[in-house]
Short mmCIF file of C-alpha atoms in Angstrom, two decimals:
data_model
loop_
_atom_site.label_atom_id
_atom_site.label_comp_id
_atom_site.label_asym_id
_atom_site.label_seq_id
_atom_site.Cartn_x
_atom_site.Cartn_y
_atom_site.Cartn_z
CA MET A 1 19.91 -15.37 -84.64
CA LEU A 2 18.62 -13.31 -81.76
CA SER A 3 19.70 -9.80 -81.55
CA PRO A 4 21.57 -8.36 -78.54
CA LEU A 5 18.69 -6.30 -77.37
CA ARG A 6 16.14 -9.40 -77.97
CA THR A 7 18.60 -11.51 -75.78
CA LEU A 8 18.73 -9.06 -73.04
CA SER A 9 14.99 -8.81 -72.87
CA ILE A 10 14.73 -12.51 -72.43
CA VAL A 11 17.40 -12.62 -69.66
CA LEU A 12 15.68 -9.68 -67.63
CA GLY A 13 12.30 -11.38 -68.14
CA THR A 14 13.63 -14.67 -66.71
CA LEU A 15 15.20 -12.84 -63.77
CA ILE A 16 12.01 -11.00 -63.01
CA LEU A 17 10.05 -14.27 -63.38
CA VAL A 18 12.35 -16.17 -61.09
CA GLY A 19 12.59 -13.38 -58.50
CA GLY A 20 8.78 -13.21 -58.39
CA LEU A 21 8.57 -16.97 -57.61
CA ALA A 22 11.37 -17.12 -55.18
CA ALA A 23 10.81 -16.08 -51.59
CA PRO A 24 13.22 -13.49 -50.23
CA ALA A 25 15.58 -14.85 -47.51
CA SER A 26 14.16 -12.29 -45.25
CA ALA A 27 10.68 -13.67 -45.39
CA ARG A 28 11.69 -16.91 -43.51
CA PRO A 29 9.93 -16.96 -40.34
CA GLY A 30 11.95 -15.69 -37.29
CA GLN A 31 12.60 -17.40 -33.99
CA VAL A 32 9.60 -17.28 -31.57
CA GLY A 33 10.36 -15.77 -28.08
CA THR A 34 10.81 -18.22 -25.27
CA PRO A 35 7.71 -19.87 -24.32
CA TYR A 36 6.21 -20.64 -20.77
CA VAL A 37 3.91 -22.41 -18.79
CA THR A 38 0.91 -20.90 -17.37
CA ALA A 39 -0.96 -23.76 -15.85
CA SER A 40 -0.26 -27.24 -14.70
CA THR A 41 -2.31 -30.47 -13.73
CA PRO A 42 -0.96 -33.91 -13.16
CA HIS A 43 -1.58 -34.76 -16.72
CA SER A 44 -1.44 -31.47 -18.64
CA LEU A 45 0.50 -28.27 -19.17
CA THR A 46 -0.81 -24.95 -20.82
CA VAL A 47 2.01 -23.17 -22.72
CA ASN A 48 1.99 -19.72 -23.89
CA TRP A 49 4.53 -17.75 -26.00
CA PRO A 50 5.03 -14.33 -27.59
CA PRO A 51 3.34 -13.82 -31.25
CA ALA A 52 5.73 -13.75 -34.10
CA PRO A 53 5.08 -11.61 -37.20
CA GLY A 54 3.27 -13.28 -40.10
CA ALA A 55 2.67 -16.51 -38.22
CA ARG A 56 -0.27 -18.55 -39.44
CA ARG A 57 -0.01 -21.14 -36.78
CA TYR A 58 2.70 -22.59 -34.35
CA LYS A 59 4.22 -25.98 -33.84
CA VAL A 60 4.98 -26.88 -30.36
CA THR A 61 7.36 -29.72 -29.65
CA TYR A 62 7.80 -31.17 -26.12
CA ALA A 63 10.06 -33.95 -24.49
CA SER A 64 11.53 -34.80 -21.33
CA SER A 65 14.65 -32.55 -21.66
CA PRO A 66 15.70 -29.40 -23.48
CA SER A 67 17.99 -31.43 -26.00
CA LYS A 68 15.17 -33.83 -26.66
CA ALA A 69 12.75 -30.97 -27.32
CA HIS A 70 14.86 -29.69 -30.18
CA ARG A 71 14.99 -33.20 -31.92
CA SER A 72 12.56 -34.04 -34.82
CA SER A 73 11.39 -37.09 -32.94
CA ALA A 74 9.85 -34.88 -30.14
CA HIS A 75 6.12 -34.87 -29.74
CA VAL A 76 4.36 -32.03 -31.68
CA LYS A 77 1.27 -30.11 -31.14
CA VAL A 78 0.09 -27.48 -33.61
CA SER A 79 -1.90 -24.54 -32.35
CA LYS A 80 -5.24 -23.39 -33.56
CA LYS A 81 -4.55 -20.78 -36.19
CA ARG A 82 -2.78 -17.83 -34.84
CA ARG A 83 -3.41 -18.66 -31.04
CA THR A 84 -0.32 -18.25 -29.02
CA THR A 85 -1.38 -20.95 -26.47
CA VAL A 86 -1.94 -24.87 -26.54
CA ARG A 87 -2.77 -27.26 -23.82
CA LEU A 88 -0.46 -30.45 -23.69
CA THR A 89 -2.45 -33.53 -22.51
CA GLY A 90 -1.86 -37.03 -21.86
CA LEU A 91 1.34 -36.16 -19.67
CA ARG A 92 2.55 -38.08 -16.75
CA LYS A 93 2.21 -36.74 -13.27
CA ALA A 94 5.24 -35.17 -11.44
CA LYS A 95 7.49 -35.20 -14.56
CA ARG A 96 9.49 -32.66 -16.20
CA TYR A 97 8.48 -31.44 -19.82
CA CYS A 98 10.44 -29.19 -21.92
CA VAL A 99 8.90 -27.23 -24.80
CA THR A 100 9.95 -25.28 -27.88
CA VAL A 101 7.82 -23.34 -30.57
CA ARG A 102 8.25 -22.78 -34.32
CA ALA A 103 6.41 -20.33 -36.26
CA VAL A 104 4.83 -21.22 -39.34
CA THR A 105 4.10 -18.59 -42.09
CA ARG A 106 3.29 -18.89 -45.80
CA HIS A 107 6.95 -19.19 -46.46
CA GLY A 108 7.64 -22.13 -44.33
CA THR A 109 8.40 -23.05 -40.67
CA GLY A 110 10.96 -21.00 -38.55
CA PRO A 111 13.65 -22.07 -36.14
CA ARG A 112 12.67 -23.54 -32.69
CA SER A 113 12.35 -21.18 -29.74
CA PRO A 114 14.64 -21.52 -26.73
CA ALA A 115 13.43 -24.36 -24.59
CA HIS A 116 11.32 -23.81 -21.39
CA CYS A 117 10.83 -26.44 -18.73
CA SER A 118 8.40 -27.09 -16.01
CA PHE A 119 6.80 -29.91 -14.09
CA THR A 120 3.33 -31.43 -14.19
CA MET A 121 1.85 -31.47 -10.57
CA ARG A 122 2.02 -34.66 -8.34
CA ARG A 123 -1.66 -34.40 -7.48
CA SER A 124 -4.66 -32.19 -8.41
CA LEU A 125 -5.02 -29.22 -6.31
CA ARG A 126 -7.40 -29.57 -3.66
CA PRO A 127 -7.73 -26.32 -1.46
CA GLN A 128 -7.95 -27.47 2.11
CA GLY A 129 -6.77 -26.33 5.64
CA SER A 130 -5.66 -22.75 5.44
CA THR A 131 -5.06 -20.59 2.35
CA VAL A 132 -2.30 -18.13 2.84
CA SER A 133 -0.73 -15.95 0.20
CA VAL A 134 2.89 -15.38 0.66
CA ALA A 135 5.75 -13.24 -1.18
CA THR A 136 9.45 -12.77 -0.98
CA PHE A 137 11.21 -9.57 -1.90
CA ASN A 138 14.73 -8.38 -1.62
CA VAL A 139 14.51 -4.60 -1.43
CA CYS A 140 18.07 -3.78 -1.51
CA ALA A 141 18.13 -1.15 1.06
CA ALA A 142 21.89 -0.97 2.06
CA ALA A 143 24.10 -3.09 -0.15
CA PRO A 144 26.93 -1.57 -2.29
CA ASN A 145 25.13 -2.12 -5.58
CA CYS A 146 21.81 -0.49 -4.24
CA ARG A 147 20.39 2.71 -5.62
CA PRO A 148 19.60 5.73 -3.10
CA TRP A 149 16.65 4.64 -1.03
CA ARG A 150 14.68 7.94 -1.36
CA GLY A 151 12.61 7.95 -4.37
CA ARG A 152 12.34 4.05 -4.27
CA GLU A 153 10.51 3.52 -1.06
CA ARG A 154 7.04 4.20 -2.39
CA ALA A 155 7.70 2.06 -5.45
CA ILE A 156 8.75 -0.75 -3.07
CA VAL A 157 5.30 -0.40 -1.21
CA ARG A 158 3.51 -0.59 -4.49
CA ARG A 159 5.36 -3.78 -5.34
CA ILE A 160 4.48 -5.28 -2.09
CA LEU A 161 0.61 -4.21 -2.63
CA ASP A 162 0.86 -5.45 -6.07
CA ALA A 163 1.85 -8.90 -4.80
CA ASP A 164 -1.25 -8.94 -2.63
CA ALA A 165 0.12 -11.39 -0.20
CA ASP A 166 -0.82 -12.09 3.54
CA VAL A 167 2.87 -12.74 4.70
CA VAL A 168 5.68 -10.70 2.80
CA ALA A 169 9.33 -11.71 3.61
CA VAL A 170 11.74 -8.97 3.02
CA GLN A 171 15.41 -9.21 2.67
CA GLU A 172 18.08 -6.40 2.75
CA SER A 173 15.68 -4.15 4.81
CA THR A 174 18.56 -2.96 6.83
CA ARG A 175 17.64 0.12 8.72
CA ARG A 176 14.70 0.60 6.77
CA SER A 177 12.12 -1.96 8.04
CA ALA A 178 10.64 0.53 10.54
CA GLU A 179 10.08 2.98 7.62
CA LEU A 180 8.51 0.16 5.65
CA ALA A 181 6.22 -0.66 8.57
CA ARG A 182 5.12 2.85 8.81
CA LEU A 183 4.15 3.09 5.04
CA LEU A 184 2.49 -0.52 5.11
CA ALA A 185 0.50 0.11 8.23
CA PRO A 186 -2.43 1.89 6.57
CA TYR A 187 -2.91 -1.13 4.40
CA GLY A 188 -3.32 -3.54 7.33
CA TYR A 189 0.16 -4.99 7.69
CA ALA A 190 2.23 -5.35 10.88
CA ARG A 191 6.18 -5.75 11.04
CA TYR A 192 8.16 -8.55 12.75
CA SER A 193 11.92 -8.10 13.02
CA ASP A 194 14.02 -9.59 15.84
CA ASP A 195 15.81 -6.46 16.61
CA PRO A 196 15.42 -2.92 15.16
CA GLY A 197 19.36 -2.83 14.92
CA ARG A 198 19.49 -6.27 13.17
CA ASP A 199 16.67 -5.83 10.70
CA ASP A 200 18.34 -7.23 7.57
CA GLU A 201 15.35 -9.72 7.11
CA THR A 202 11.94 -8.81 8.11
CA LEU A 203 8.23 -10.31 8.05
CA TYR A 204 5.16 -8.20 7.38
CA TYR A 205 1.73 -9.86 7.79
CA ARG A 206 -1.84 -8.88 7.39
CA THR A 207 -3.22 -8.40 10.77
CA ALA A 208 -6.77 -9.18 9.56
CA LYS A 209 -5.64 -12.53 8.25
CA LEU A 210 -2.83 -13.51 10.90
CA GLN A 211 -1.73 -12.98 14.25
CA MET A 212 1.53 -13.36 16.03
CA SER A 213 1.21 -16.75 18.16
CA THR A 214 2.56 -16.81 21.64
CA VAL A 215 4.23 -19.54 23.71
CA PRO A 216 4.25 -19.87 27.42
CA VAL A 217 7.53 -19.16 29.03
CA THR A 218 8.50 -20.03 32.68
CA ARG A 219 11.29 -18.19 34.38
CA SER A 220 12.23 -18.01 37.91
CA THR A 221 11.96 -14.40 39.24
CA CYS A 222 13.46 -13.15 42.77
CA GLU A 223 12.23 -10.31 44.58
CA HIS A 224 11.71 -9.01 48.19
CA ASP A 225 8.15 -9.71 49.08
CA PRO A 226 6.19 -7.42 51.18
CA TYR A 227 4.57 -8.65 54.45
CA VAL A 228 1.01 -9.65 53.97
CA GLY A 229 0.25 -11.36 57.22
CA ASP A 230 -2.24 -10.55 60.00
CA ASP A 231 0.40 -9.34 62.55
CA ASP A 232 0.30 -5.57 63.66
CA THR A 233 3.43 -4.26 62.05
CA SER A 234 3.21 -1.14 63.81
CA VAL A 235 4.64 -2.67 67.11
CA TRP A 236 7.62 -4.22 65.29
CA GLU A 237 10.78 -2.71 65.97
CA ALA A 238 12.77 -1.14 63.01
CA PRO A 239 14.84 -1.93 61.02
CA ARG A 240 14.70 -5.58 61.45
CA HIS A 241 11.95 -8.08 62.80
CA PHE A 242 11.46 -11.76 62.63
CA ASP A 243 7.92 -13.04 61.97
CA ASP A 244 7.24 -16.39 63.58
CA ALA A 245 4.14 -17.02 61.38
CA THR A 246 6.19 -16.94 58.06
CA GLY A 247 9.55 -17.83 59.41
CA GLN A 248 11.07 -14.95 57.52
CA TRP A 249 13.22 -12.12 58.71
CA TYR A 250 11.91 -8.60 57.41
CA LEU A 251 13.56 -5.32 56.91
CA GLN A 252 11.67 -1.97 57.09
CA ARG A 253 11.99 0.22 53.84
CA ASP A 254 10.20 3.24 53.16
CA GLY A 255 7.70 2.73 55.85
CA ALA A 256 6.95 -0.92 54.83
CA TRP A 257 8.20 -4.29 55.56
CA PHE A 258 9.75 -6.66 53.04
CA THR A 259 11.49 -9.94 53.31
CA GLU A 260 15.35 -9.65 54.01
CA VAL A 261 16.27 -12.02 51.47
CA ASP A 262 14.92 -12.53 47.72
CA LEU A 263 12.30 -15.09 47.42
CA CYS A 264 12.48 -16.98 44.05
CA ARG A 265 9.46 -18.53 42.36
CA PRO A 266 8.68 -19.50 38.77
CA ARG A 267 6.52 -17.30 36.77
CA THR A 268 4.90 -18.07 33.38
CA LYS A 269 4.03 -15.47 30.94
CA ASN A 270 3.10 -15.59 26.89
CA VAL A 271 5.66 -14.22 24.64
CA ALA A 272 5.64 -13.78 21.03
CA SER A 273 6.97 -16.82 19.02
CA ARG A 274 9.57 -15.23 16.89
CA GLY A 275 13.14 -14.92 16.47
CA ARG A 276 16.11 -14.88 14.17
CA PHE A 277 18.72 -17.26 12.94
CA GLY A 278 22.48 -16.40 12.17
CA SER A 279 25.26 -18.47 10.48
CA PRO A 280 29.16 -18.09 10.89
CA THR A 281 29.14 -17.75 7.20
CA GLY A 282 26.96 -14.55 7.08
CA ALA A 283 23.57 -15.93 6.09
CA THR A 284 20.75 -14.75 8.04
CA ALA A 285 17.11 -15.24 8.65
CA ALA A 286 14.04 -14.10 10.59
CA TRP A 287 11.19 -16.29 11.63
CA ALA A 288 7.75 -15.83 13.20
CA SER A 289 5.04 -18.29 14.21
CA LEU A 290 1.89 -16.78 12.81
CA ARG A 291 -1.63 -17.95 13.52
CA VAL A 292 -4.35 -17.90 10.82
CA VAL A 293 -7.42 -16.22 12.39
CA ALA A 294 -9.99 -18.04 10.39
CA THR A 295 -8.82 -21.62 11.18
CA GLY A 296 -6.63 -21.05 14.40
CA LYS A 297 -3.83 -23.12 12.88
CA THR A 298 -0.28 -21.93 13.32
CA TYR A 299 2.56 -22.08 10.83
CA LEU A 300 6.26 -20.95 11.02
CA PHE A 301 7.31 -18.53 8.19
CA VAL A 302 10.94 -17.73 7.50
CA SER A 303 12.64 -14.81 5.57
CA ALA A 304 16.12 -16.00 4.72
CA HIS A 305 19.05 -14.61 2.71
CA LEU A 306 22.00 -16.88 1.85
CA THR A 307 25.62 -16.11 0.76
CA HIS A 308 26.12 -14.18 -2.68
CA SER A 309 28.61 -15.35 -5.03
CA ALA A 310 29.06 -17.93 -7.88
CA THR A 311 32.32 -19.23 -6.69
CA PRO A 312 32.77 -23.02 -5.91
CA LYS A 313 33.15 -22.09 -2.20
CA ALA A 314 29.96 -20.00 -2.24
CA VAL A 315 28.13 -22.98 -3.65
CA ARG A 316 29.31 -25.30 -0.96
CA LEU A 317 28.51 -22.57 1.70
CA ARG A 318 24.95 -22.25 0.47
CA ARG A 319 24.61 -25.91 0.84
CA THR A 320 25.75 -25.81 4.44
CA GLU A 321 23.75 -22.66 5.17
CA THR A 322 20.59 -24.53 3.76
CA ARG A 323 21.19 -27.36 6.02
CA GLN A 324 21.44 -25.04 9.02
CA LEU A 325 18.37 -23.15 8.13
CA ILE A 326 16.36 -26.35 7.94
CA ALA A 327 17.72 -27.62 11.22
CA LYS A 328 17.14 -24.40 13.09
CA ALA A 329 13.64 -23.91 11.66
CA THR A 330 12.40 -27.48 12.30
CA ARG A 331 13.63 -27.25 15.84
CA VAL A 332 11.59 -24.10 16.68
CA ALA A 333 8.65 -25.20 14.67
CA ARG A 334 7.94 -28.18 16.95
CA GLY A 335 5.89 -30.02 14.29
CA ARG A 336 4.21 -27.07 12.82
CA ALA A 337 4.48 -26.63 9.16
CA VAL A 338 7.32 -24.41 7.73
CA VAL A 339 7.29 -22.08 4.73
CA PHE A 340 10.80 -20.87 3.74
CA MET A 341 11.01 -17.83 1.54
CA GLY A 342 13.98 -15.57 0.55
CA ASP A 343 16.97 -14.66 -1.62
CA PHE A 344 18.72 -18.04 -1.90
CA ASN A 345 21.19 -16.42 -4.59
CA SER A 346 20.98 -19.66 -6.54
CA TYR A 347 19.44 -20.33 -10.07
CA ARG A 348 17.96 -23.72 -11.04
CA GLY A 349 20.39 -25.49 -13.40
CA LEU A 350 23.46 -23.60 -12.11
CA ASN A 351 24.94 -25.50 -9.05
CA ASP A 352 21.57 -24.97 -7.32
CA THR A 353 22.70 -26.58 -3.92
CA PRO A 354 19.78 -24.89 -1.94
CA ARG A 355 17.08 -26.49 -4.03
CA ARG A 356 18.85 -29.87 -3.95
CA GLU A 357 19.29 -29.71 -0.19
CA MET A 358 15.68 -28.53 0.42
CA ALA A 359 14.52 -31.29 -1.79
CA ARG A 360 16.62 -34.06 0.01
CA GLN A 361 15.03 -33.01 3.23
CA GLY A 362 11.45 -32.67 1.96
CA TRP A 363 10.86 -29.11 0.76
CA PHE A 364 10.08 -28.20 -2.80
CA ASP A 365 10.24 -25.16 -4.86
CA ALA A 366 6.64 -23.72 -5.12
CA TYR A 367 7.46 -23.06 -8.72
CA ASP A 368 7.61 -26.69 -9.34
CA ARG A 369 4.37 -27.33 -7.46
CA SER A 370 1.90 -24.57 -8.63
CA ALA A 371 -1.24 -24.97 -10.56
CA THR A 372 -0.97 -21.67 -12.41
CA TYR A 373 1.79 -19.08 -13.25
CA THR A 374 1.99 -15.42 -14.20
CA ARG A 375 5.29 -14.16 -15.83
CA PRO A 376 7.45 -17.25 -15.09
CA PHE A 377 9.68 -16.05 -18.12
CA LEU A 378 11.01 -13.19 -16.00
CA SER A 379 14.05 -13.45 -13.65
CA SER A 380 13.51 -12.55 -10.12
CA LEU A 381 16.81 -10.77 -10.29
CA ASN A 382 16.40 -7.62 -12.62
CA GLY A 383 19.88 -6.11 -11.91
CA TRP A 384 18.36 -2.63 -12.55
CA ASP A 385 18.03 -3.48 -16.18
CA THR A 386 15.28 -1.65 -18.32
CA ARG A 387 14.81 -4.82 -20.57
CA ALA A 388 12.96 -7.54 -18.70
CA ARG A 389 15.63 -10.35 -17.99
CA THR A 390 14.89 -14.01 -18.64
CA LEU A 391 17.13 -17.02 -18.36
CA GLY A 392 16.65 -20.09 -20.68
CA ILE A 393 15.21 -23.51 -19.40
CA TRP A 394 13.70 -22.20 -16.05
CA GLY A 395 13.20 -18.56 -16.28
CA GLY A 396 15.87 -17.65 -13.62
CA HIS A 397 14.62 -17.17 -9.93
CA ILE A 398 16.84 -16.76 -7.32
CA ASP A 399 14.08 -15.70 -4.93
CA ARG A 400 12.34 -18.69 -3.87
CA ILE A 401 9.27 -20.11 -1.80
CA PHE A 402 9.90 -23.77 -0.46
CA ILE A 403 7.12 -25.73 0.84
CA ARG A 404 6.44 -29.38 1.96
CA GLY A 405 5.04 -31.76 -0.46
CA THR A 406 1.65 -31.86 1.43
CA VAL A 407 1.26 -28.09 0.83
CA GLY A 408 -0.60 -27.00 -2.36
CA SER A 409 0.39 -24.00 -4.45
CA THR A 410 -1.25 -21.90 -7.18
CA ALA A 411 -0.91 -18.20 -8.47
CA TRP A 412 2.74 -18.36 -8.52
CA LYS A 413 3.82 -15.05 -9.96
CA VAL A 414 6.86 -12.77 -10.65
CA VAL A 415 5.39 -9.38 -9.63
CA ALA A 416 6.57 -6.58 -11.99
CA ARG A 417 5.23 -3.87 -14.12
CA THR A 418 6.19 -4.60 -17.78
CA LYS A 419 5.22 -3.47 -21.16
CA ASN A 420 6.37 -5.40 -24.22
CA ARG A 421 8.91 -7.13 -21.81
CA ARG A 422 10.50 -4.05 -20.72
CA TYR A 423 9.99 -2.73 -17.25
CA ALA A 424 7.66 0.22 -16.66
CA GLY A 425 7.78 3.08 -14.01
CA THR A 426 10.19 3.46 -11.14
CA LYS A 427 12.32 0.59 -10.47
CA ALA A 428 11.86 -0.45 -6.89
CA SER A 429 14.61 -2.79 -6.35
CA ASP A 430 17.22 -4.97 -8.34
CA HIS A 431 14.83 -7.85 -7.50
CA ASN A 432 11.25 -8.56 -8.33
CA PRO A 433 8.87 -10.00 -5.75
CA VAL A 434 7.94 -13.69 -6.16
CA ARG A 435 4.56 -14.67 -4.61
CA ALA A 436 2.25 -17.87 -4.45
CA THR A 437 -0.95 -18.86 -2.86
CA LEU A 438 -0.59 -21.67 -0.34
CA HIS A 439 -2.88 -24.26 0.82
CA LEU A 440 -1.38 -25.14 4.09
CA PRO A 441 -2.60 -28.39 5.91
#
C-alpha cells in the first residue's frame, strides 16, 4: 500500500508529464490578416498577406467565391517556408477568384483568414497608344464632416504628388480649387474647373504631358462696320451718307464713318473643350478634353461625385446619375475614349449600382482590370480613422476609375502613408486617393 505522500508524488509527476506533452490552448495559430492580390495575368494571381507569429508556412485556399474558399474542397497551395506570398497559376482568364490563408505552426494549422477576391485579366497587358496615369481624390473641403482646411492643404498636395498622376480628378474642392492650383503649379500642374464659383469638382493635369484640346466654334457676330472704300469721305455730309458702291447708309461717329445698321456674319474661333455636368438629384461632374503631347491623341476625362447615402432611394438615384453621366459624357466625347473618375459613394458588394450600370454600358472598374496593385486592402474612405480601414472581400473602394475594355490598366494603388496598417502623418482628407496607369488606345 502506497503512502499518502507517495501517491501525491505520483499524481504531481503525472500532471507535470501531461502538461509538458500537451500544447497550451494559446499556442494554437491565430488567424492571418486579410490577404490581397498584388499582380494579375489572364492565368495567374499573385497573393500576399500579413505575417503571422510563429508561422512555418501558410496554406492558401482559392475558389470562385468567398464561401467556396472556406470549404475543405477548395484548391490549396502551400507557401515556400515562411514566405508571405504565392503565385496561383493555371487559372481561367477574366474570372473571379477568392482566397483565404491559414498559418501553419509547430502546433498545427490556424483558422482561415477573411476572404479576398480579385479577377484574372481578360488579356495580357500590352502597352500601346498613350500611357496616362490618373488619380481621383475627394479632398473634403467644405462638407459638414470635413475638418478645418488650414493645416491640411499641404498634406493634400503631398498626397497628390505621392499619386504621381498625369491627370488628377478632385471632388469636394469647393472654393479651394484656385488655392490648390496655386500650390500645384510649381510641380507642373494646371487646373480646369468650369466656373470658380462652382468648383465642387476639378481636374488638374501635367502641362508637360497633356494640353487642353480646343474645338472650333462658329457664332454670328453683329457690329457696325467702318467704311473701307475708296471714296473721299471728307466730302460726305454728316451725320448720314449713302454710299452707292457698297449700297449702305453710313453714320458719322467720332470723326469716322460706320454702317448705320449692324452687319452680321459668322466668325469661327477655337475654344477650350471642357465643361460641367449637373443633375437634378445633386450629382455633379467636371470634364475636360485633353490631348497627349507625345501622341497627339485626345481623350475625355471626367471628375464625378454621386449622391451620398445608403438608403434604397439613394441606391436608385446613383443608378440614374450614372446613366446621366454616361449619356452626357459620350455626347460631348464625340467618339473619343472617356475615363470616368470620382467618388461614386458605392462599395462593391453593397448595392453597387454605379459599377453595374457602368458595366452594362461597357465601362469597367480599373480595379478589376489591373495588372498590378498596391495596398488594395485599404478602403479609399478612411473616415478620419487612425487605424487603416479595410472591408472584406473587395477592400472597400468608393473612389473609382472606370475604363473601356480596350484600355489597359496597371499600377492600381490606394495612395496613403501607413505604418503597421495605421495611418502616419497629417490626415489630408477622409478619403485616400486612388490611382492607376492607363494604356489608352
